[in-house]
Amino acid sequence: MDKDFRIAHGQAHQETPTQAPDIGRRLRELRKMYGFSQRELAKRAGVTNGTISLIEQERISPSIGSLKKVLDGFPINMTDFLTLDLTPNRKVFYGEKDMKEIAGGDPISFKLLGKDTRGRAIQMMHESYKPGADTGEEMLAHSGEECGIVISGEMVLTVGGETRLLQAGEAYYFDSRLPHRFRNLGKTSCVIVSACTPPSF
DNA sequence: CTGCAATTCCGAGATGATCA
DNA sequence: TGATCATCTCGGAATTGCAG
């Protein structure tokens, strides 16, 4: 019977709740994200509000069965519940002042989404190349993969010996280990929105 | 003495009512 | 609305009884 396999081992009442993977705190944050009261969630899950309260306070360690019932009140599965970043103060939205210029700005501008990419799987940038801008004869090459979409203007992109003129609306995707070079040979600035993984800046 | 089933005890989760 | 409390329920551990 899964009912007897407790999420937190040992004496939940006496020992520190850090043994458990933050069940209570996670449940409370998830519930608030969805804007449910304890009673509302209890009704959706088919348990009592007292149970929700006790779980959130980590005064009980719910069985697998009852935790699953509670999670049925949300569109989330057990794995996501235990692994999702529910930190309430994580940054989601970025204004222009939150973008970090990492290429000097003239003639090439790379505005990095977020000033700190540590812990991220994706690096995203707003790139701008003035007419004549060139990443240089010395080809770029680094580990990872990158892709981008030309928003305006045009870009001559060389990847692994292959060259192509990309215009607004066109895009690229390549293994960053291949030698590559970006050149704006057009008459207007070229704007690209790009992504790279893992982050290289 | 050993092995097994039945019974009892106890701890912890869940409930429903109530409080602040 | 969230927290608390008395009570209920359930399952594991311990104990008991009995046959072989």
PDB file of C-alpha atoms (C1' of nucleotides) in Angstrom:
ATOM      1  CA  MET A   1       0.000   0.000   0.000  1.00  0.00           C
ATOM      2  CA  ASP A   2       1.553   3.252  -1.087  1.00  0.00           C
ATOM      3  CA  LYS A   3      -0.319   5.006   1.677  1.00  0.00           C
ATOM      4  CA  ASP A   4       2.311   3.893   4.116  1.00  0.00           C
ATOM      5  CA  PHE A   5       5.317   5.111   2.244  1.00  0.00           C
ATOM      6  CA  ARG A   6       5.854   8.499   3.803  1.00  0.00           C
ATOM      7  CA  ILE A   7       7.385  11.378   1.913  1.00  0.00           C
ATOM      8  CA  ALA A   8       9.435  12.414   4.921  1.00  0.00           C
ATOM      9  CA  HIS A   9      11.235   9.671   6.727  1.00  0.00           C
ATOM     10  CA  GLY A  10      11.663   9.492  10.458  1.00  0.00           C
ATOM     11  CA  GLN A  11       9.793  11.478  13.031  1.00  0.00           C
ATOM     12  CA  ALA A  12       8.435  14.425  11.172  1.00  0.00           C
ATOM     13  CA  HIS A  13       7.111  15.936  14.355  1.00  0.00           C
ATOM     14  CA  GLN A  14      10.429  16.154  16.133  1.00  0.00           C
ATOM     15  CA  GLU A  15      13.054  16.438  13.436  1.00  0.00           C
ATOM     16  CA  THR A  16      13.790  19.298  11.126  1.00  0.00           C
ATOM     17  CA  PRO A  17      11.551  19.414   8.090  1.00  0.00           C
ATOM     18  CA  THR A  18      14.596  19.874   5.870  1.00  0.00           C
ATOM     19  CA  GLN A  19      14.595  16.099   5.538  1.00  0.00           C
ATOM     20  CA  ALA A  20      11.542  16.443   3.349  1.00  0.00           C
ATOM     21  CA  PRO A  21      11.907  18.157  -0.036  1.00  0.00           C
ATOM     22  CA  ASP A  22      10.049  21.286   1.147  1.00  0.00           C
ATOM     23  CA  ILE A  23       6.631  19.746   0.596  1.00  0.00           C
ATOM     24  CA  GLY A  24       4.872  22.283   2.776  1.00  0.00           C
ATOM     25  CA  ARG A  25       6.607  25.377   1.456  1.00  0.00           C
ATOM     26  CA  ARG A  26       6.210  24.198  -2.134  1.00  0.00           C
ATOM     27  CA  LEU A  27       2.533  23.481  -1.655  1.00  0.00           C
ATOM     28  CA  ARG A  28       1.926  26.906  -0.121  1.00  0.00           C
ATOM     29  CA  GLU A  29       3.774  28.725  -2.914  1.00  0.00           C
ATOM     30  CA  LEU A  30       2.061  26.700  -5.623  1.00  0.00           C
ATOM     31  CA  ARG A  31      -1.345  27.291  -4.052  1.00  0.00           C
ATOM     32  CA  LYS A  32      -0.720  31.050  -3.888  1.00  0.00           C
ATOM     33  CA  MET A  33       0.464  31.080  -7.502  1.00  0.00           C
ATOM     34  CA  TYR A  34      -2.906  29.707  -8.490  1.00  0.00           C
ATOM     35  CA  GLY A  35      -4.708  32.054  -6.106  1.00  0.00           C
ATOM     36  CA  PHE A  36      -6.475  29.280  -4.198  1.00  0.00           C
ATOM     37  CA  SER A  37      -7.425  29.467  -0.540  1.00  0.00           C
ATOM     38  CA  GLN A  38      -6.748  26.408   1.610  1.00  0.00           C
ATOM     39  CA  ARG A  39     -10.456  25.643   1.572  1.00  0.00           C
ATOM     40  CA  GLU A  40     -10.724  26.011  -2.184  1.00  0.00           C
ATOM     41  CA  LEU A  41      -7.761  23.735  -2.786  1.00  0.00           C
ATOM     42  CA  ALA A  42      -9.105  21.260  -0.220  1.00  0.00           C
ATOM     43  CA  LYS A  43     -12.410  21.134  -2.070  1.00  0.00           C
ATOM     44  CA  ARG A  44     -10.703  20.580  -5.430  1.00  0.00           C
ATOM     45  CA  ALA A  45      -8.457  17.891  -3.990  1.00  0.00           C
ATOM     46  CA  GLY A  46     -11.067  16.103  -1.915  1.00  0.00           C
ATOM     47  CA  VAL A  47      -9.359  16.640   1.433  1.00  0.00           C
ATOM     48  CA  THR A  48     -10.101  18.994   4.326  1.00  0.00           C
ATOM     49  CA  ASN A  49      -8.671  22.468   4.775  1.00  0.00           C
ATOM     50  CA  GLY A  50      -7.095  21.289   8.018  1.00  0.00           C
ATOM     51  CA  THR A  51      -5.044  18.776   6.085  1.00  0.00           C
ATOM     52  CA  ILE A  52      -3.807  21.469   3.707  1.00  0.00           C
ATOM     53  CA  SER A  53      -2.922  23.681   6.661  1.00  0.00           C
ATOM     54  CA  LEU A  54      -0.999  20.919   8.422  1.00  0.00           C
ATOM     55  CA  ILE A  55       0.910  19.940   5.286  1.00  0.00           C
ATOM     56  CA  GLU A  56       1.870  23.561   4.598  1.00  0.00           C
ATOM     57  CA  GLN A  57       3.102  23.976   8.160  1.00  0.00           C
ATOM     58  CA  GLU A  58       5.007  20.690   7.764  1.00  0.00           C
ATOM     59  CA  ARG A  59       3.324  19.367  10.873  1.00  0.00           C
ATOM     60  CA  ILE A  60       2.455  16.194   8.993  1.00  0.00           C
ATOM     61  CA  SER A  61       4.243  14.330   6.227  1.00  0.00           C
ATOM     62  CA  PRO A  62       1.557  13.391   3.737  1.00  0.00           C
ATOM     63  CA  SER A  63       1.426   9.921   2.295  1.00  0.00           C
ATOM     64  CA  ILE A  64       2.076   9.501  -1.414  1.00  0.00           C
ATOM     65  CA  GLY A  65      -1.617   8.876  -1.854  1.00  0.00           C
ATOM     66  CA  SER A  66      -2.811  12.011  -0.108  1.00  0.00           C
ATOM     67  CA  LEU A  67      -0.112  14.189  -1.694  1.00  0.00           C
ATOM     68  CA  LYS A  68      -1.258  12.951  -5.092  1.00  0.00           C
ATOM     69  CA  LYS A  69      -4.841  13.850  -4.173  1.00  0.00           C
ATOM     70  CA  VAL A  70      -3.747  17.352  -3.203  1.00  0.00           C
ATOM     71  CA  LEU A  71      -1.726  17.783  -6.400  1.00  0.00           C
ATOM     72  CA  ASP A  72      -4.743  16.682  -8.415  1.00  0.00           C
ATOM     73  CA  GLY A  73      -6.098  20.098  -7.470  1.00  0.00           C
ATOM     74  CA  PHE A  74      -3.490  21.628  -9.766  1.00  0.00           C
ATOM     75  CA  PRO A  75      -2.536  20.965 -13.394  1.00  0.00           C
ATOM     76  CA  ILE A  76       0.837  19.651 -12.241  1.00  0.00           C
ATOM     77  CA  ASN A  77       2.298  16.196 -11.761  1.00  0.00           C
ATOM     78  CA  MET A  78       4.306  14.904  -8.813  1.00  0.00           C
ATOM     79  CA  THR A  79       7.673  15.213 -10.561  1.00  0.00           C
ATOM     80  CA  ASP A  80       7.120  18.813 -11.575  1.00  0.00           C
ATOM     81  CA  PHE A  81       5.869  19.637  -8.101  1.00  0.00           C
ATOM     82  CA  LEU A  82       9.080  18.334  -6.557  1.00  0.00           C
ATOM     83  CA  THR A  83      11.463  19.910  -9.062  1.00  0.00           C
ATOM     84  CA  LEU A  84       9.892  23.121 -10.328  1.00  0.00           C
ATOM     85  CA  ASP A  85      11.535  26.378  -9.225  1.00  0.00           C
ATOM     86  CA  LEU A  86       8.845  27.968  -7.085  1.00  0.00           C
ATOM     87  CA  THR A  87      11.052  30.676  -5.613  1.00  0.00           C
ATOM     88  CA  PRO A  88       8.699  33.652  -5.341  1.00  0.00           C
ATOM     89  CA  ASN A  89      11.355  36.303  -6.046  1.00  0.00           C
ATOM     90  CA  ARG A  90      12.859  34.798  -9.205  1.00  0.00           C
ATOM     91  CA  LYS A  91      13.072  37.323 -12.023  1.00  0.00           C
ATOM     92  CA  VAL A  92      10.693  36.830 -14.927  1.00  0.00           C
ATOM     93  CA  PHE A  93      10.420  40.171 -16.692  1.00  0.00           C
ATOM     94  CA  TYR A  94      13.231  42.361 -18.012  1.00  0.00           C
ATOM     95  CA  GLY A  95      13.259  46.005 -18.991  1.00  0.00           C
ATOM     96  CA  GLU A  96      15.910  47.664 -21.159  1.00  0.00           C
ATOM     97  CA  LYS A  97      17.922  48.572 -18.083  1.00  0.00           C
ATOM     98  CA  ASP A  98      18.133  44.877 -17.248  1.00  0.00           C
ATOM     99  CA  MET A  99      19.937  44.140 -20.530  1.00  0.00           C
ATOM    100  CA  LYS A 100      23.721  44.049 -20.389  1.00  0.00           C
ATOM    101  CA  GLU A 101      25.761  45.399 -23.328  1.00  0.00           C
ATOM    102  CA  ILE A 102      28.659  43.037 -23.879  1.00  0.00           C
ATOM    103  CA  ALA A 103      30.031  44.094 -27.294  1.00  0.00           C
ATOM    104  CA  GLY A 104      30.647  47.806 -26.786  1.00  0.00           C
ATOM    105  CA  GLY A 105      27.592  48.920 -28.732  1.00  0.00           C
ATOM    106  CA  ASP A 106      29.322  50.364 -31.800  1.00  0.00           C
ATOM    107  CA  PRO A 107      29.460  49.060 -34.460  1.00  0.00           C
ATOM    108  CA  ILE A 108      28.210  45.856 -32.888  1.00  0.00           C
ATOM    109  CA  SER A 109      25.812  45.684 -29.965  1.00  0.00           C
ATOM    110  CA  PHE A 110      25.012  42.522 -28.036  1.00  0.00           C
ATOM    111  CA  LYS A 111      22.405  43.117 -25.372  1.00  0.00           C
ATOM    112  CA  LEU A 112      22.253  40.152 -23.049  1.00  0.00           C
ATOM    113  CA  LEU A 113      18.882  39.254 -21.548  1.00  0.00           C
ATOM    114  CA  GLY A 114      19.617  39.531 -17.831  1.00  0.00           C
ATOM    115  CA  LYS A 115      22.865  40.646 -16.290  1.00  0.00           C
ATOM    116  CA  ASP A 116      23.675  37.277 -14.840  1.00  0.00           C
ATOM    117  CA  THR A 117      23.285  34.075 -16.842  1.00  0.00           C
ATOM    118  CA  ARG A 118      24.602  31.775 -14.118  1.00  0.00           C
ATOM    119  CA  GLY A 119      22.434  28.736 -13.658  1.00  0.00           C
ATOM    120  CA  ARG A 120      20.646  29.261 -16.937  1.00  0.00           C
ATOM    121  CA  ALA A 121      20.456  26.805 -19.809  1.00  0.00           C
ATOM    122  CA  ILE A 122      19.809  29.455 -22.443  1.00  0.00           C
ATOM    123  CA  GLN A 123      21.484  32.733 -23.256  1.00  0.00           C
ATOM    124  CA  MET A 124      19.377  35.141 -25.272  1.00  0.00           C
ATOM    125  CA  MET A 125      20.570  38.345 -26.928  1.00  0.00           C
ATOM    126  CA  HIS A 126      19.338  41.319 -28.905  1.00  0.00           C
ATOM    127  CA  GLU A 127      22.059  41.889 -31.513  1.00  0.00           C
ATOM    128  CA  SER A 128      22.539  44.962 -33.640  1.00  0.00           C
ATOM    129  CA  TYR A 129      25.095  45.387 -36.424  1.00  0.00           C
ATOM    130  CA  LYS A 130      25.667  48.769 -38.084  1.00  0.00           C
ATOM    131  CA  PRO A 131      26.388  48.836 -41.841  1.00  0.00           C
ATOM    132  CA  GLY A 132      29.846  47.384 -42.372  1.00  0.00           C
ATOM    133  CA  ALA A 133      29.991  45.725 -38.960  1.00  0.00           C
ATOM    134  CA  ASP A 134      31.965  42.476 -39.021  1.00  0.00           C
ATOM    135  CA  THR A 135      32.792  39.990 -36.270  1.00  0.00           C
ATOM    136  CA  GLY A 136      36.189  39.678 -38.006  1.00  0.00           C
ATOM    137  CA  GLU A 137      38.230  37.540 -40.341  1.00  0.00           C
ATOM    138  CA  GLU A 138      39.260  35.469 -37.346  1.00  0.00           C
ATOM    139  CA  MET A 139      36.338  33.078 -37.295  1.00  0.00           C
ATOM    140  CA  LEU A 140      34.417  32.601 -34.080  1.00  0.00           C
ATOM    141  CA  ALA A 141      34.152  29.118 -32.619  1.00  0.00           C
ATOM    142  CA  HIS A 142      33.064  27.893 -29.184  1.00  0.00           C
ATOM    143  CA  SER A 143      31.173  24.984 -27.702  1.00  0.00           C
ATOM    144  CA  GLY A 144      27.406  24.920 -27.787  1.00  0.00           C
ATOM    145  CA  GLU A 145      24.659  25.675 -30.256  1.00  0.00           C
ATOM    146  CA  GLU A 146      23.213  28.969 -31.371  1.00  0.00           C
ATOM    147  CA  CYS A 147      20.352  30.232 -33.436  1.00  0.00           C
ATOM    148  CA  GLY A 148      18.764  33.517 -34.356  1.00  0.00           C
ATOM    149  CA  ILE A 149      16.161  35.309 -36.396  1.00  0.00           C
ATOM    150  CA  VAL A 150      16.903  38.407 -38.464  1.00  0.00           C
ATOM    151  CA  ILE A 151      14.389  41.032 -37.376  1.00  0.00           C
ATOM    152  CA  SER A 152      15.443  43.817 -39.723  1.00  0.00           C
ATOM    153  CA  GLY A 153      18.173  44.553 -42.259  1.00  0.00           C
ATOM    154  CA  GLU A 154      20.287  41.755 -43.657  1.00  0.00           C
ATOM    155  CA  MET A 155      23.235  39.677 -42.545  1.00  0.00           C
ATOM    156  CA  VAL A 156      25.916  37.721 -44.369  1.00  0.00           C
ATOM    157  CA  LEU A 157      26.525  34.645 -42.266  1.00  0.00           C
ATOM    158  CA  THR A 158      29.362  32.222 -42.829  1.00  0.00           C
ATOM    159  CA  VAL A 159      29.240  28.872 -41.043  1.00  0.00           C
ATOM    160  CA  GLY A 160      31.722  26.077 -41.677  1.00  0.00           C
ATOM    161  CA  GLY A 161      32.726  27.480 -45.039  1.00  0.00           C
ATOM    162  CA  GLU A 162      29.161  28.007 -46.224  1.00  0.00           C
ATOM    163  CA  THR A 163      27.960  31.594 -46.712  1.00  0.00           C
ATOM    164  CA  ARG A 164      24.471  32.906 -47.053  1.00  0.00           C
ATOM    165  CA  LEU A 165      22.744  36.285 -47.118  1.00  0.00           C
ATOM    166  CA  LEU A 166      19.956  36.306 -44.561  1.00  0.00           C
ATOM    167  CA  GLN A 167      17.188  38.879 -44.786  1.00  0.00           C
ATOM    168  CA  ALA A 168      14.530  39.972 -42.302  1.00  0.00           C
ATOM    169  CA  GLY A 169      12.371  37.024 -41.357  1.00  0.00           C
ATOM    170  CA  GLU A 170      15.071  34.470 -42.115  1.00  0.00           C
ATOM    171  CA  ALA A 171      16.989  32.574 -39.487  1.00  0.00           C
ATOM    172  CA  TYR A 172      19.944  30.333 -38.683  1.00  0.00           C
ATOM    173  CA  TYR A 173      20.776  27.461 -36.376  1.00  0.00           C
ATOM    174  CA  PHE A 174      24.207  25.847 -36.136  1.00  0.00           C
ATOM    175  CA  ASP A 175      26.723  24.080 -33.920  1.00  0.00           C
ATOM    176  CA  SER A 176      28.860  26.861 -32.450  1.00  0.00           C
ATOM    177  CA  ARG A 177      31.998  24.720 -32.754  1.00  0.00           C
ATOM    178  CA  LEU A 178      31.854  25.334 -36.500  1.00  0.00           C
ATOM    179  CA  PRO A 179      33.853  28.457 -37.420  1.00  0.00           C
ATOM    180  CA  HIS A 180      31.408  31.313 -38.044  1.00  0.00           C
ATOM    181  CA  ARG A 181      31.347  34.988 -38.952  1.00  0.00           C
ATOM    182  CA  PHE A 182      28.674  37.672 -39.084  1.00  0.00           C
ATOM    183  CA  ARG A 183      28.949  40.588 -41.548  1.00  0.00           C
ATOM    184  CA  ASN A 184      26.474  43.323 -42.269  1.00  0.00           C
ATOM    185  CA  LEU A 185      27.194  44.291 -45.869  1.00  0.00           C
ATOM    186  CA  GLY A 186      23.889  46.120 -46.249  1.00  0.00           C
ATOM    187  CA  LYS A 187      23.064  49.818 -46.165  1.00  0.00           C
ATOM    188  CA  THR A 188      21.032  49.661 -42.919  1.00  0.00           C
ATOM    189  CA  SER A 189      21.549  48.291 -39.446  1.00  0.00           C
ATOM    190  CA  CYS A 190      20.771  44.638 -38.955  1.00  0.00           C
ATOM    191  CA  VAL A 191      18.911  43.476 -35.870  1.00  0.00           C
ATOM    192  CA  ILE A 192      18.935  39.852 -34.796  1.00  0.00           C
ATOM    193  CA  VAL A 193      17.375  38.135 -31.824  1.00  0.00           C
ATOM    194  CA  SER A 194      19.554  35.166 -30.949  1.00  0.00           C
ATOM    195  CA  ALA A 195      19.782  32.330 -28.478  1.00  0.00           C
ATOM    196  CA  CYS A 196      22.759  30.262 -27.435  1.00  0.00           C
ATOM    197  CA  THR A 197      23.100  27.233 -25.228  1.00  0.00           C
ATOM    198  CA  PRO A 198      24.922  26.857 -22.960  1.00  0.00           C
ATOM    199  CA  PRO A 199      25.433  30.537 -22.167  1.00  0.00           C
ATOM    200  CA  SER A 200      28.873  31.695 -23.281  1.00  0.00           C
ATOM    201  CA  PHE A 201      28.833  35.133 -21.610  1.00  0.00           C
TER     202      PHE A 201
ATOM    203  C1'  DC B   1      11.224 -24.609  20.888  1.00  0.00           C
ATOM    204  C1'  DT B   2       9.456 -22.989  16.472  1.00  0.00           C
ATOM    205  C1'  DG B   3       6.305 -21.088  13.331  1.00  0.00           C
ATOM    206  C1'  DC B   4       2.152 -18.893  12.411  1.00  0.00           C
ATOM    207  C1'  DA B   5      -2.229 -16.549  13.000  1.00  0.00           C
ATOM    208  C1'  DA B   6      -5.061 -13.654  15.899  1.00  0.00           C
ATOM    209  C1'  DT B   7      -5.307  -9.902  18.963  1.00  0.00           C
ATOM    210  C1'  DT B   8      -3.886  -5.697  21.155  1.00  0.00           C
ATOM    211  C1'  DC B   9      -1.442  -1.438  21.423  1.00  0.00           C
ATOM    212  C1'  DC B  10       0.311   2.749  19.786  1.00  0.00           C
ATOM    213  C1'  DG B  11       1.729   6.406  16.754  1.00  0.00           C
ATOM    214  C1'  DA B  12       0.683   9.362  13.100  1.00  0.00           C
ATOM    215  C1'  DG B  13      -2.269  11.107   9.325  1.00  0.00           C
ATOM    216  C1'  DA B  14      -6.924  12.769   8.278  1.00  0.00           C
ATOM    217  C1'  DT B  15     -11.275  14.785   9.513  1.00  0.00           C
ATOM    218  C1'  DG B  16     -14.751  18.148  10.941  1.00  0.00           C
ATOM    219  C1'  DA B  17     -15.884  21.682  14.058  1.00  0.00           C
ATOM    220  C1'  DT B  18     -14.467  25.735  15.928  1.00  0.00           C
ATOM    221  C1'  DC B  19     -11.617  29.784  17.037  1.00  0.00           C
ATOM    222  C1'  DA B  20      -9.339  34.320  16.220  1.00  0.00           C
TER     223       DA B  20
ATOM    224  C1'  DT C   1      -9.230  32.803   5.904  1.00  0.00           C
ATOM    225  C1'  DG C   2      -5.748  30.045   8.156  1.00  0.00           C
ATOM    226  C1'  DA C   3      -4.828  27.699  12.408  1.00  0.00           C
ATOM    227  C1'  DT C   4      -6.003  24.607  16.083  1.00  0.00           C
ATOM    228  C1'  DC C   5      -7.932  20.739  18.553  1.00  0.00           C
ATOM    229  C1'  DA C   6     -10.531  16.577  19.821  1.00  0.00           C
ATOM    230  C1'  DT C   7     -11.559  12.604  17.601  1.00  0.00           C
ATOM    231  C1'  DC C   8     -11.454   8.989  14.243  1.00  0.00           C
ATOM    232  C1'  DT C   9      -9.012   5.744  11.294  1.00  0.00           C
ATOM    233  C1'  DC C  10      -5.471   2.901   9.815  1.00  0.00           C
ATOM    234  C1'  DG C  11      -1.388   0.143   9.687  1.00  0.00           C
ATOM    235  C1'  DG C  12       2.852  -1.610  11.796  1.00  0.00           C
ATOM    236  C1'  DA C  13       4.889  -3.572  15.861  1.00  0.00           C
ATOM    237  C1'  DA C  14       4.457  -6.152  19.848  1.00  0.00           C
ATOM    238  C1'  DT C  15       2.180  -9.615  22.325  1.00  0.00           C
ATOM    239  C1'  DT C  16      -0.419 -13.737  22.971  1.00  0.00           C
ATOM    240  C1'  DG C  17      -2.185 -18.307  22.064  1.00  0.00           C
ATOM    241  C1'  DC C  18      -1.868 -22.616  19.977  1.00  0.00           C
ATOM    242  C1'  DA C  19      -0.575 -26.538  17.006  1.00  0.00           C
ATOM    243  C1'  DG C  20       3.191 -29.380  15.639  1.00  0.00           C
TER     244       DG C  20
END
